[in-house]
Amino acid sequence: MASSDTVAPSVHNIPAGVTFVDALATALMADTDGEPERLAAMRVLLPTRRACRSLREAFLRHSGGRALLLPRMTPLGDVDSEDMLFDAWGAGGTSVDGLDGLGADLAIPPAISGLHRQARLARMIMALPGRAAHPAQALSLASALANLVDRAHTEGADLADIAGLVTEDYPNHWGVIVDFLKLITENWPAILAEDGVIDPADRRNRLLNGQAELWRTHPPSGPIIAAGSTGSIPATAALLSVIARLPLGCVVLPGLDRDATDEAWEALAPSHPQYGLARLLETLGVERAEVTDWPGVGETGPAPTRRRLLNAALVPPGAAAPPAFETPETFSLSDLNGITRIDCATPDEEAKIIALAMRRAMATPSRTAALVTPDRSLARRVASELARWDIIVDDSAGRPLAATPPGAFLRLLADAIGEALAPVPLLALLKHPFAAAGTAPGVFRRHVRSLERLTLRGPRPAPGLQGLRDALTELEKNRESNEPELRAVLDRLDDILTPLLEQFRAPALNSRVLLAAHVSVAEALAASDDESGATRLWAGEAGEVAAAFIHELDEALVALPPVAPGDWPAMFDTLLGGAVVRPRHGAHPRLHVWGLLEARLQAADLVILGGLNEDTWPAEVESNPWMSRPMMRTLGLEMPERRIGLAAHDFIQAASAPTVILTRAERIAGTPTRPSRWLLRLDNLLTRLGLDGALAARNPWRAWAAALDHVDDTRRVGVPAPRPPATARPTELPVTSIETWIRDPYALYAQRILELRPLDELDAAPDAADRGNLVHEALEHFILAHPDGDLPDDAERRLLEIGGRVFDEHLARPGVRAFWWPRFRRIARWFVDWERKRRVAGYRTLLTEAKGTMPIEIPGVPFTLTAKPDRIDIGPTGLAVVDYKTGMPPSLKQVKSLLSPQLSLEAAMAMAGAFPGVDADKVTQLLYVHLSGGRDPGSAKPLNVDIDTVAAEAMARLRGMVAGYADAATPYRSRRSPQFKYRFDDYGHLARVKEWLIAEEDGE
């Protein structure tokens, strides 16, 4: 059979703005003249599988409801042997009758799986002498190396040439990198040959080249149409060149600019939207003028004007635009109908406007709308905004498996085990919807909340489940209670998690063993009372992808050496990063969210191009970590700007739709953004044409977006002033609560009347309260053991022994001892020395940590003041009231102004004989003992005040407050002074302080 090289190439064009798949389907159906067998005999090659689905849908739209025998459709982007005619040969080299042994020459080994390749490369990296790499780091580097290998295969570069890239003119570090790249230039080909596999990109090239060779020498008998490809892959371009010369073959280009001047065409740069098509025409050996329009493509509607406008805006610098754009008179506002630009303040506003536009389009029956954006964050925002109308859309670019429920559950399990069940990762795992541990999910969630509140808040428990048991034991001892349900939950978690916890105690393990234990424990934890863990975990699209990922990962991990189990969480996270869950079908039939790849050859009545900011669309040009630009050029790799050209072509194709909205956010996270270069070029062209602002929205989109969350009837909350009944008001308070009552009555109301208690933080550092309780308890025991007389010579040792026993009671919270014990040692040394001097001065202790009570005598108002002073001493001139402070003591000004009345009230009680064992006497000293345990471990700070006066004033103020608040009409107002705004904020959010305080400060 004659070679197809002698046939003149058949190349057509479907311009931008024309629905590509519809035009393709219409012409093919017209060409068959109603003969279904002729349509079935055709073969159509398209860029992606999604484009194949779109063409099938286009045939159905134009069939008029008739049954059709569709052409065979093959995706070029992810082609496989079953898509090609020589699939019978496979890897074994089986020949096909009549092809003269060509099949044996085209025997193609299978492609290595992505995870297996990543693991093999990672093992090579970990084995490099003198470069010990963490397994997760090695896996990340392996992924980058795999991308470099695929890129070299895709662009037809020879990896063996890397060795000669670095000359004496290059800095030394490039030589180090080239030495590292020997892994793929020297070692990797031998490993592939040993395993009998090849790289995926290499296999795709061989398939495409084999198909090209087959069709060149044995042209098919049926029509072959290659449509929509820009030939960015050299092997694809070579196949298109063959197809264009087949007797029944043709190539259909997407969006070739036939109006560009020759000067502009010669000046095309890699970042230009037409650059790829220009290179493809060179490969095809076709001049631009020889390309004809696809049958049935007309020049009606807004498409021609819009297309010419956009192409003219992106004319290469220094080149002339088409003649139609030389003067303003050749263009008018009416030519811009259907295209709108909206600059939004924030991504949130942009998402609202896009959702509104899509919702408005949906209101018209059969009307379709699509958001096209490379910004996945914007896509998620828009999907969330549409949900307010119960409209569910899927991002066709897919979701990372790691962000889906099964992927997140597997990651959380690895993190929790890797951090020895630390509070935050453990709760994140146990609160995941999949976690049930064999019980009803609702019941398990209730138990987890109890476990959180009682054992996981505050300082971190000891590692593992035993640490949680110890924390629960400590709680039960302090509260004199039992928690059998929580102990049962811990026992159940122990049974489930122990297999994986035990694996993590080994010094090194096979990664497959770790994966098996990981999956087994995940299934056991996911089991509910009526479903197995496997049923719950692997169900749905995400579950199926997760199961396939685990299966592939299990096979790939054979290539890795034994690893430390502690490295497993980071390894698993790295390996999971490449898996994506793509929806099989969009949730809404007429609304879509597309990435750039998914949008190619697609069409919608309304197309919204979102995220049009520089470094988003187009994406930021990143430097190649493996090579400099001259090295890439020498090796034959495309410059990074080539990707900008592809994105520009996507922009032109999408922006040529009949109705288009262009959106961007002016600020992202408070940082100003730059408009996309294509928007700037379009602005420049319109300015030259005298059409500034011509793309401004005619509808008030921003106002509509603001109105979505606008509330007409707004009422600013005032200062809260609850008035509980007199019977609910406290009739007994400790002196420590009086300060709260004075400074913020609302806080006292929330604490004492509503009985609300703030939760401790998760995994909190041992704070001043924890330290204060321990230090107070240790000093109390020491003083009770040595109440008077001289201290023994080994007093410091004895105090440390007492402190050690006190701290040992908190072993369930090891952070407490680790953080505060060194401070206590310094406190002990200072305290013993201070105590000796104090006793020499004639002081002895009468009371420590003993409760005293004092009725407040107000007719008809029962009220009792209580106090438990840290210490009351008797000295040469009278009583001394002592308060230990591990935090900063109140200032003298605060004491005099009665904002801190604790010592003043305790002095009044002491003078009235309110404490057991302490006779009524004059108080001559109020003393704060500051015990920080820091550089200055302690200091005694006597208050220089008239004690009788401050005690009397404090009692008088207290009596007035008791009498006033006994009246049910007296409110517990939230009163805040600026200097105390942040000190007492446990209940500030309940009082909504930030809302009303700003209004007061503004004078409202």
mmCIF file of C-alpha atoms in Angstrom, residues 277-582:
data_model
loop_
_atom_site.group_PDB
_atom_site.id
_atom_site.type_symbol
_atom_site.label_atom_id
_atom_site.label_comp_id
_atom_site.label_asym_id
_atom_site.label_seq_id
_atom_site.Cartn_x
_atom_site.Cartn_y
_atom_site.Cartn_z
ATOM 1 C CA LEU A 277 -0.859 25.958 17.034
ATOM 2 C CA ALA A 278 1.880 27.697 15.037
ATOM 3 C CA ARG A 279 4.350 24.976 15.997
ATOM 4 C CA LEU A 280 1.798 22.298 15.174
ATOM 5 C CA LEU A 281 1.293 23.765 11.690
ATOM 6 C CA GLU A 282 5.058 23.607 11.180
ATOM 7 C CA THR A 283 5.004 19.928 12.145
ATOM 8 C CA LEU A 284 2.066 19.306 9.834
ATOM 9 C CA GLY A 285 3.848 21.135 7.015
ATOM 10 C CA VAL A 286 0.815 23.357 6.473
ATOM 11 C CA GLU A 287 0.661 27.097 5.966
ATOM 12 C CA ARG A 288 -1.905 29.021 7.957
ATOM 13 C CA ALA A 289 -3.627 30.174 4.780
ATOM 14 C CA GLU A 290 -4.123 26.532 3.739
ATOM 15 C CA VAL A 291 -6.252 25.793 6.811
ATOM 16 C CA THR A 292 -9.949 25.882 5.964
ATOM 17 C CA ASP A 293 -12.966 26.314 8.189
ATOM 18 C CA TRP A 294 -14.725 23.163 9.297
ATOM 19 C CA PRO A 295 -17.931 22.555 7.329
ATOM 20 C CA GLY A 296 -20.940 24.379 8.710
ATOM 21 C CA VAL A 297 -18.947 26.950 10.699
ATOM 22 C CA GLY A 298 -20.407 30.388 9.963
ATOM 23 C CA GLU A 299 -19.467 33.939 10.835
ATOM 24 C CA THR A 300 -22.720 34.884 12.579
ATOM 25 C CA GLY A 301 -23.428 36.166 16.075
ATOM 26 C CA PRO A 302 -20.980 37.700 18.512
ATOM 27 C CA ALA A 303 -18.308 35.043 18.063
ATOM 28 C CA PRO A 304 -16.303 36.589 15.182
ATOM 29 C CA THR A 305 -16.161 40.070 16.700
ATOM 30 C CA ARG A 306 -15.339 38.770 20.159
ATOM 31 C CA ARG A 307 -12.684 36.419 18.852
ATOM 32 C CA ARG A 308 -11.004 39.143 16.793
ATOM 33 C CA LEU A 309 -11.095 41.533 19.722
ATOM 34 C CA LEU A 310 -9.406 39.076 22.069
ATOM 35 C CA ASN A 311 -6.811 38.007 19.544
ATOM 36 C CA ALA A 312 -6.066 41.653 18.708
ATOM 37 C CA ALA A 313 -5.602 42.429 22.406
ATOM 38 C CA LEU A 314 -2.971 39.699 22.696
ATOM 39 C CA VAL A 315 -0.994 40.631 19.576
ATOM 40 C CA PRO A 316 2.745 40.125 20.268
ATOM 41 C CA PRO A 317 4.552 43.282 21.391
ATOM 42 C CA GLY A 318 5.789 45.339 18.471
ATOM 43 C CA ALA A 319 3.527 43.627 15.940
ATOM 44 C CA ALA A 320 0.571 45.271 14.255
ATOM 45 C CA ALA A 321 -3.006 44.372 15.087
ATOM 46 C CA PRO A 322 -5.369 43.338 12.296
ATOM 47 C CA PRO A 323 -6.575 46.281 10.166
ATOM 48 C CA ALA A 324 -10.034 46.189 11.777
ATOM 49 C CA PHE A 325 -8.478 47.485 15.019
ATOM 50 C CA GLU A 326 -6.386 50.309 13.649
ATOM 51 C CA THR A 327 -8.965 53.058 14.254
ATOM 52 C CA PRO A 328 -11.743 53.519 16.849
ATOM 53 C CA GLU A 329 -14.310 53.962 14.109
ATOM 54 C CA THR A 330 -14.049 50.302 13.120
ATOM 55 C CA PHE A 331 -15.357 49.122 16.476
ATOM 56 C CA SER A 332 -18.348 50.039 18.640
ATOM 57 C CA LEU A 333 -19.862 49.314 22.014
ATOM 58 C CA SER A 334 -22.443 47.021 20.455
ATOM 59 C CA ASP A 335 -19.613 44.695 19.452
ATOM 60 C CA LEU A 336 -18.940 44.077 23.150
ATOM 61 C CA ASN A 337 -22.408 42.806 23.938
ATOM 62 C CA GLY A 338 -22.280 39.639 26.008
ATOM 63 C CA ILE A 339 -18.960 40.233 27.768
ATOM 64 C CA THR A 340 -18.737 41.741 31.251
ATOM 65 C CA ARG A 341 -15.874 42.386 33.629
ATOM 66 C CA ILE A 342 -16.366 42.558 37.402
ATOM 67 C CA ASP A 343 -13.509 43.528 39.716
ATOM 68 C CA CYS A 344 -14.449 42.308 43.198
ATOM 69 C CA ALA A 345 -13.090 43.497 46.506
ATOM 70 C CA THR A 346 -12.328 40.054 47.962
ATOM 71 C CA PRO A 347 -12.475 36.381 46.971
ATOM 72 C CA ASP A 348 -15.581 36.096 49.143
ATOM 73 C CA GLU A 349 -17.378 38.755 47.103
ATOM 74 C CA GLU A 350 -16.129 37.193 43.871
ATOM 75 C CA ALA A 351 -17.558 33.809 44.883
ATOM 76 C CA LYS A 352 -20.914 35.382 45.782
ATOM 77 C CA ILE A 353 -21.164 37.185 42.434
ATOM 78 C CA ILE A 354 -20.259 34.064 40.465
ATOM 79 C CA ALA A 355 -22.807 32.013 42.412
ATOM 80 C CA LEU A 356 -25.453 34.672 41.793
ATOM 81 C CA ALA A 357 -24.722 34.663 38.067
ATOM 82 C CA MET A 358 -24.963 30.878 37.904
ATOM 83 C CA ARG A 359 -28.156 30.887 39.967
ATOM 84 C CA ARG A 360 -29.664 33.515 37.660
ATOM 85 C CA ALA A 361 -28.749 31.486 34.592
ATOM 86 C CA MET A 362 -30.340 28.387 36.090
ATOM 87 C CA ALA A 363 -33.663 30.240 36.378
ATOM 88 C CA THR A 364 -33.982 30.086 32.580
ATOM 89 C CA PRO A 365 -35.060 26.594 31.490
ATOM 90 C CA SER A 366 -32.384 24.642 29.596
ATOM 91 C CA ARG A 367 -29.810 27.454 30.055
ATOM 92 C CA THR A 368 -26.372 26.229 31.151
ATOM 93 C CA ALA A 369 -23.613 28.012 33.060
ATOM 94 C CA ALA A 370 -20.042 27.112 33.884
ATOM 95 C CA LEU A 371 -17.299 28.563 36.027
ATOM 96 C CA VAL A 372 -13.858 28.090 34.489
ATOM 97 C CA THR A 373 -10.961 28.725 36.839
ATOM 98 C CA PRO A 374 -7.617 27.252 37.825
ATOM 99 C CA ASP A 375 -8.192 28.541 41.382
ATOM 100 C CA ARG A 376 -9.459 25.547 43.344
ATOM 101 C CA SER A 377 -10.060 27.708 46.414
ATOM 102 C CA LEU A 378 -12.421 29.918 44.411
ATOM 103 C CA ALA A 379 -14.145 26.828 43.031
ATOM 104 C CA ARG A 380 -14.807 25.562 46.560
ATOM 105 C CA ARG A 381 -16.108 28.971 47.640
ATOM 106 C CA VAL A 382 -18.538 29.103 44.724
ATOM 107 C CA ALA A 383 -19.790 25.580 45.454
ATOM 108 C CA SER A 384 -20.358 26.621 49.066
ATOM 109 C CA GLU A 385 -22.244 29.751 48.024
ATOM 110 C CA LEU A 386 -24.495 27.788 45.664
ATOM 111 C CA ALA A 387 -25.348 25.460 48.538
ATOM 112 C CA ARG A 388 -27.331 28.300 50.149
ATOM 113 C CA TRP A 389 -29.948 27.606 47.436
ATOM 114 C CA ASP A 390 -29.554 23.834 47.850
ATOM 115 C CA ILE A 391 -27.686 23.702 44.540
ATOM 116 C CA ILE A 392 -24.943 21.101 44.570
ATOM 117 C CA VAL A 393 -22.139 21.369 42.030
ATOM 118 C CA ASP A 394 -18.970 19.337 41.773
ATOM 119 C CA ASP A 395 -15.575 20.659 40.804
ATOM 120 C CA SER A 396 -14.790 18.520 37.802
ATOM 121 C CA ALA A 397 -11.069 19.001 38.416
ATOM 122 C CA GLY A 398 -11.607 16.700 41.366
ATOM 123 C CA ARG A 399 -10.845 16.810 45.055
ATOM 124 C CA PRO A 400 -7.628 15.580 46.639
ATOM 125 C CA LEU A 401 -8.258 12.187 48.207
ATOM 126 C CA ALA A 402 -6.589 13.528 51.356
ATOM 127 C CA ALA A 403 -9.439 16.068 51.709
ATOM 128 C CA THR A 404 -12.233 13.485 51.407
ATOM 129 C CA PRO A 405 -13.707 11.714 54.474
ATOM 130 C CA PRO A 406 -11.900 8.367 53.989
ATOM 131 C CA GLY A 407 -8.603 10.032 53.096
ATOM 132 C CA ALA A 408 -8.802 12.411 56.046
ATOM 133 C CA PHE A 409 -9.716 9.543 58.405
ATOM 134 C CA LEU A 410 -6.673 7.518 57.342
ATOM 135 C CA ARG A 411 -4.416 10.559 57.737
ATOM 136 C CA LEU A 412 -5.820 11.413 61.167
ATOM 137 C CA LEU A 413 -5.272 7.859 62.375
ATOM 138 C CA ALA A 414 -1.623 7.940 61.293
ATOM 139 C CA ASP A 415 -1.104 11.350 62.930
ATOM 140 C CA ALA A 416 -2.754 10.300 66.213
ATOM 141 C CA ILE A 417 -0.681 7.127 66.502
ATOM 142 C CA GLY A 418 2.483 8.956 65.444
ATOM 143 C CA GLU A 419 2.003 11.546 68.211
ATOM 144 C CA ALA A 420 1.283 8.904 70.888
ATOM 145 C CA LEU A 421 -2.397 9.904 71.123
ATOM 146 C CA ALA A 422 -1.710 13.540 71.983
ATOM 147 C CA PRO A 423 -4.968 15.390 72.741
ATOM 148 C CA VAL A 424 -5.402 17.413 69.527
ATOM 149 C CA PRO A 425 -4.729 14.661 66.936
ATOM 150 C CA LEU A 426 -6.580 12.084 69.065
ATOM 151 C CA LEU A 427 -9.709 14.222 69.284
ATOM 152 C CA ALA A 428 -9.505 15.064 65.573
ATOM 153 C CA LEU A 429 -9.542 11.315 64.905
ATOM 154 C CA LEU A 430 -12.251 10.369 67.396
ATOM 155 C CA LYS A 431 -14.553 13.202 66.310
ATOM 156 C CA HIS A 432 -14.346 12.202 62.646
ATOM 157 C CA PRO A 433 -17.742 10.973 61.367
ATOM 158 C CA PHE A 434 -16.276 7.540 60.593
ATOM 159 C CA ALA A 435 -15.066 6.920 64.159
ATOM 160 C CA ALA A 436 -17.486 4.686 66.080
ATOM 161 C CA ALA A 437 -15.388 1.868 67.622
ATOM 162 C CA GLY A 438 -18.160 -0.687 67.194
ATOM 163 C CA THR A 439 -20.889 1.430 68.794
ATOM 164 C CA ALA A 440 -23.631 3.716 67.556
ATOM 165 C CA PRO A 441 -21.866 6.837 66.175
ATOM 166 C CA GLY A 442 -24.019 9.186 68.250
ATOM 167 C CA VAL A 443 -23.276 7.327 71.478
ATOM 168 C CA PHE A 444 -19.577 7.184 70.683
ATOM 169 C CA ARG A 445 -19.518 10.926 69.971
ATOM 170 C CA ARG A 446 -21.104 11.600 73.379
ATOM 171 C CA HIS A 447 -18.463 9.510 75.096
ATOM 172 C CA VAL A 448 -15.707 11.293 73.191
ATOM 173 C CA ARG A 449 -17.020 14.673 74.340
ATOM 174 C CA SER A 450 -16.958 13.461 77.945
ATOM 175 C CA LEU A 451 -13.448 12.103 77.474
ATOM 176 C CA GLU A 452 -12.382 15.449 76.048
ATOM 177 C CA ARG A 453 -13.873 17.481 78.875
ATOM 178 C CA LEU A 454 -12.606 15.291 81.716
ATOM 179 C CA THR A 455 -9.159 14.094 80.595
ATOM 180 C CA LEU A 456 -7.912 15.794 77.439
ATOM 181 C CA ARG A 457 -8.332 19.458 78.329
ATOM 182 C CA GLY A 458 -5.651 21.192 80.313
ATOM 183 C CA PRO A 459 -2.029 20.018 80.383
ATOM 184 C CA ARG A 460 -1.267 17.020 78.167
ATOM 185 C CA PRO A 461 -1.697 13.580 79.760
ATOM 186 C CA ALA A 462 1.093 11.017 79.618
ATOM 187 C CA PRO A 463 1.504 9.352 76.199
ATOM 188 C CA GLY A 464 -0.757 6.545 75.097
ATOM 189 C CA LEU A 465 -3.990 5.161 76.446
ATOM 190 C CA GLN A 466 -2.405 4.508 79.833
ATOM 191 C CA GLY A 467 -1.880 8.243 80.161
ATOM 192 C CA LEU A 468 -5.609 8.761 79.604
ATOM 193 C CA ARG A 469 -6.389 6.126 82.216
ATOM 194 C CA ASP A 470 -4.065 7.816 84.715
ATOM 195 C CA ALA A 471 -5.701 11.183 84.015
ATOM 196 C CA LEU A 472 -9.115 9.620 84.572
ATOM 197 C CA THR A 473 -7.919 8.042 87.830
ATOM 198 C CA GLU A 474 -6.628 11.407 89.026
ATOM 199 C CA LEU A 475 -9.947 13.001 88.155
ATOM 200 C CA GLU A 476 -11.911 10.293 89.976
ATOM 201 C CA LYS A 477 -9.725 10.688 93.078
ATOM 202 C CA ASN A 478 -10.132 14.474 93.154
ATOM 203 C CA ARG A 479 -13.879 14.305 92.548
ATOM 204 C CA GLU A 480 -14.474 11.124 94.559
ATOM 205 C CA SER A 481 -16.463 9.737 91.616
ATOM 206 C CA ASN A 482 -16.335 6.866 89.127
ATOM 207 C CA GLU A 483 -16.580 6.973 85.333
ATOM 208 C CA PRO A 484 -17.291 3.371 84.268
ATOM 209 C CA GLU A 485 -18.560 4.368 80.791
ATOM 210 C CA LEU A 486 -15.368 6.235 79.985
ATOM 211 C CA ARG A 487 -13.244 3.348 81.232
ATOM 212 C CA ALA A 488 -15.186 1.058 78.922
ATOM 213 C CA VAL A 489 -14.522 3.430 75.996
ATOM 214 C CA LEU A 490 -10.811 3.475 76.810
ATOM 215 C CA ASP A 491 -10.759 -0.330 76.993
ATOM 216 C CA ARG A 492 -12.447 -0.535 73.587
ATOM 217 C CA LEU A 493 -9.984 1.968 72.084
ATOM 218 C CA ASP A 494 -7.142 -0.018 73.646
ATOM 219 C CA ASP A 495 -8.300 -3.183 71.884
ATOM 220 C CA ILE A 496 -8.617 -1.349 68.555
ATOM 221 C CA LEU A 497 -5.506 0.844 68.564
ATOM 222 C CA THR A 498 -2.999 -1.437 70.317
ATOM 223 C CA PRO A 499 -2.001 -3.392 67.161
ATOM 224 C CA LEU A 500 -0.854 -0.194 65.463
ATOM 225 C CA LEU A 501 0.608 1.296 68.643
ATOM 226 C CA GLU A 502 2.705 -1.835 69.110
ATOM 227 C CA GLN A 503 3.980 -1.566 65.540
ATOM 228 C CA PHE A 504 5.136 1.974 66.292
ATOM 229 C CA ARG A 505 7.302 0.730 69.173
ATOM 230 C CA ALA A 506 9.520 -1.303 66.808
ATOM 231 C CA PRO A 507 12.848 0.248 65.699
ATOM 232 C CA ALA A 508 12.171 -0.493 62.016
ATOM 233 C CA LEU A 509 9.467 -2.274 60.063
ATOM 234 C CA ASN A 510 8.474 -3.244 56.565
ATOM 235 C CA SER A 511 6.221 -0.512 55.198
ATOM 236 C CA ARG A 512 3.667 -3.083 54.009
ATOM 237 C CA VAL A 513 3.296 -4.357 57.576
ATOM 238 C CA LEU A 514 2.660 -0.802 58.755
ATOM 239 C CA LEU A 515 0.109 -0.242 55.978
ATOM 240 C CA ALA A 516 -1.704 -3.482 56.791
ATOM 241 C CA ALA A 517 -1.908 -2.562 60.486
ATOM 242 C CA HIS A 518 -2.959 0.984 59.565
ATOM 243 C CA VAL A 519 -5.832 -0.193 57.371
ATOM 244 C CA SER A 520 -6.911 -2.930 59.806
ATOM 245 C CA VAL A 521 -7.104 -0.484 62.709
ATOM 246 C CA ALA A 522 -8.919 2.089 60.554
ATOM 247 C CA GLU A 523 -11.575 -0.467 59.638
ATOM 248 C CA ALA A 524 -11.977 -1.542 63.269
ATOM 249 C CA LEU A 525 -12.312 2.051 64.455
ATOM 250 C CA ALA A 526 -14.791 2.840 61.679
ATOM 251 C CA ALA A 527 -17.079 -0.085 62.537
ATOM 252 C CA SER A 528 -20.441 0.914 64.002
ATOM 253 C CA ASP A 529 -23.055 -1.129 65.828
ATOM 254 C CA ASP A 530 -24.757 -2.121 62.562
ATOM 255 C CA GLU A 531 -22.092 -1.777 59.813
ATOM 256 C CA SER A 532 -18.603 -3.107 59.367
ATOM 257 C CA GLY A 533 -15.730 -0.675 59.165
ATOM 258 C CA ALA A 534 -14.901 -1.760 55.613
ATOM 259 C CA THR A 535 -18.473 -1.053 54.493
ATOM 260 C CA ARG A 536 -18.398 2.452 55.949
ATOM 261 C CA LEU A 537 -14.828 3.360 55.000
ATOM 262 C CA TRP A 538 -14.670 2.193 51.383
ATOM 263 C CA ALA A 539 -18.167 3.189 50.248
ATOM 264 C CA GLY A 540 -18.940 5.850 47.641
ATOM 265 C CA GLU A 541 -16.686 7.426 45.024
ATOM 266 C CA ALA A 542 -14.102 8.614 47.555
ATOM 267 C CA GLY A 543 -14.096 5.235 49.299
ATOM 268 C CA GLU A 544 -13.559 3.399 46.028
ATOM 269 C CA VAL A 545 -10.647 5.669 45.109
ATOM 270 C CA ALA A 546 -9.201 5.227 48.611
ATOM 271 C CA ALA A 547 -9.455 1.442 48.334
ATOM 272 C CA ALA A 548 -7.746 1.484 44.939
ATOM 273 C CA PHE A 549 -5.038 3.748 46.334
ATOM 274 C CA ILE A 550 -4.407 1.374 49.264
ATOM 275 C CA HIS A 551 -4.197 -1.589 46.884
ATOM 276 C CA GLU A 552 -1.706 0.174 44.607
ATOM 277 C CA LEU A 553 0.264 1.452 47.597
ATOM 278 C CA ASP A 554 0.543 -2.043 49.055
ATOM 279 C CA GLU A 555 2.140 -3.260 45.846
ATOM 280 C CA ALA A 556 4.409 -0.222 45.593
ATOM 281 C CA LEU A 557 5.763 -0.447 49.152
ATOM 282 C CA VAL A 558 7.584 -3.657 48.225
ATOM 283 C CA ALA A 559 10.220 -1.374 46.753
ATOM 284 C CA LEU A 560 10.930 0.496 50.008
ATOM 285 C CA PRO A 561 13.415 -0.656 52.664
ATOM 286 C CA PRO A 562 12.312 -1.047 56.326
ATOM 287 C CA VAL A 563 11.545 2.322 57.885
ATOM 288 C CA ALA A 564 11.170 3.686 61.390
ATOM 289 C CA PRO A 565 7.454 3.527 62.260
ATOM 290 C CA GLY A 566 7.627 7.133 63.457
ATOM 291 C CA ASP A 567 8.257 8.137 59.837
ATOM 292 C CA TRP A 568 5.061 6.478 58.627
ATOM 293 C CA PRO A 569 2.596 9.401 59.133
ATOM 294 C CA ALA A 570 4.683 11.774 56.998
ATOM 295 C CA MET A 571 5.303 9.036 54.420
ATOM 296 C CA PHE A 572 1.613 8.204 54.149
ATOM 297 C CA ASP A 573 0.690 11.862 53.831
ATOM 298 C CA THR A 574 3.241 12.337 51.036
ATOM 299 C CA LEU A 575 2.112 9.248 49.131
ATOM 300 C CA LEU A 576 -1.550 10.226 49.483
ATOM 301 C CA GLY A 577 -0.922 13.703 48.056
ATOM 302 C CA GLY A 578 -1.211 12.710 44.408
ATOM 303 C CA ALA A 579 -4.522 10.834 44.584
ATOM 304 C CA VAL A 580 -7.600 12.685 43.306
ATOM 305 C CA VAL A 581 -11.307 11.859 43.452
ATOM 306 C CA ARG A 582 -13.141 12.982 40.336
#
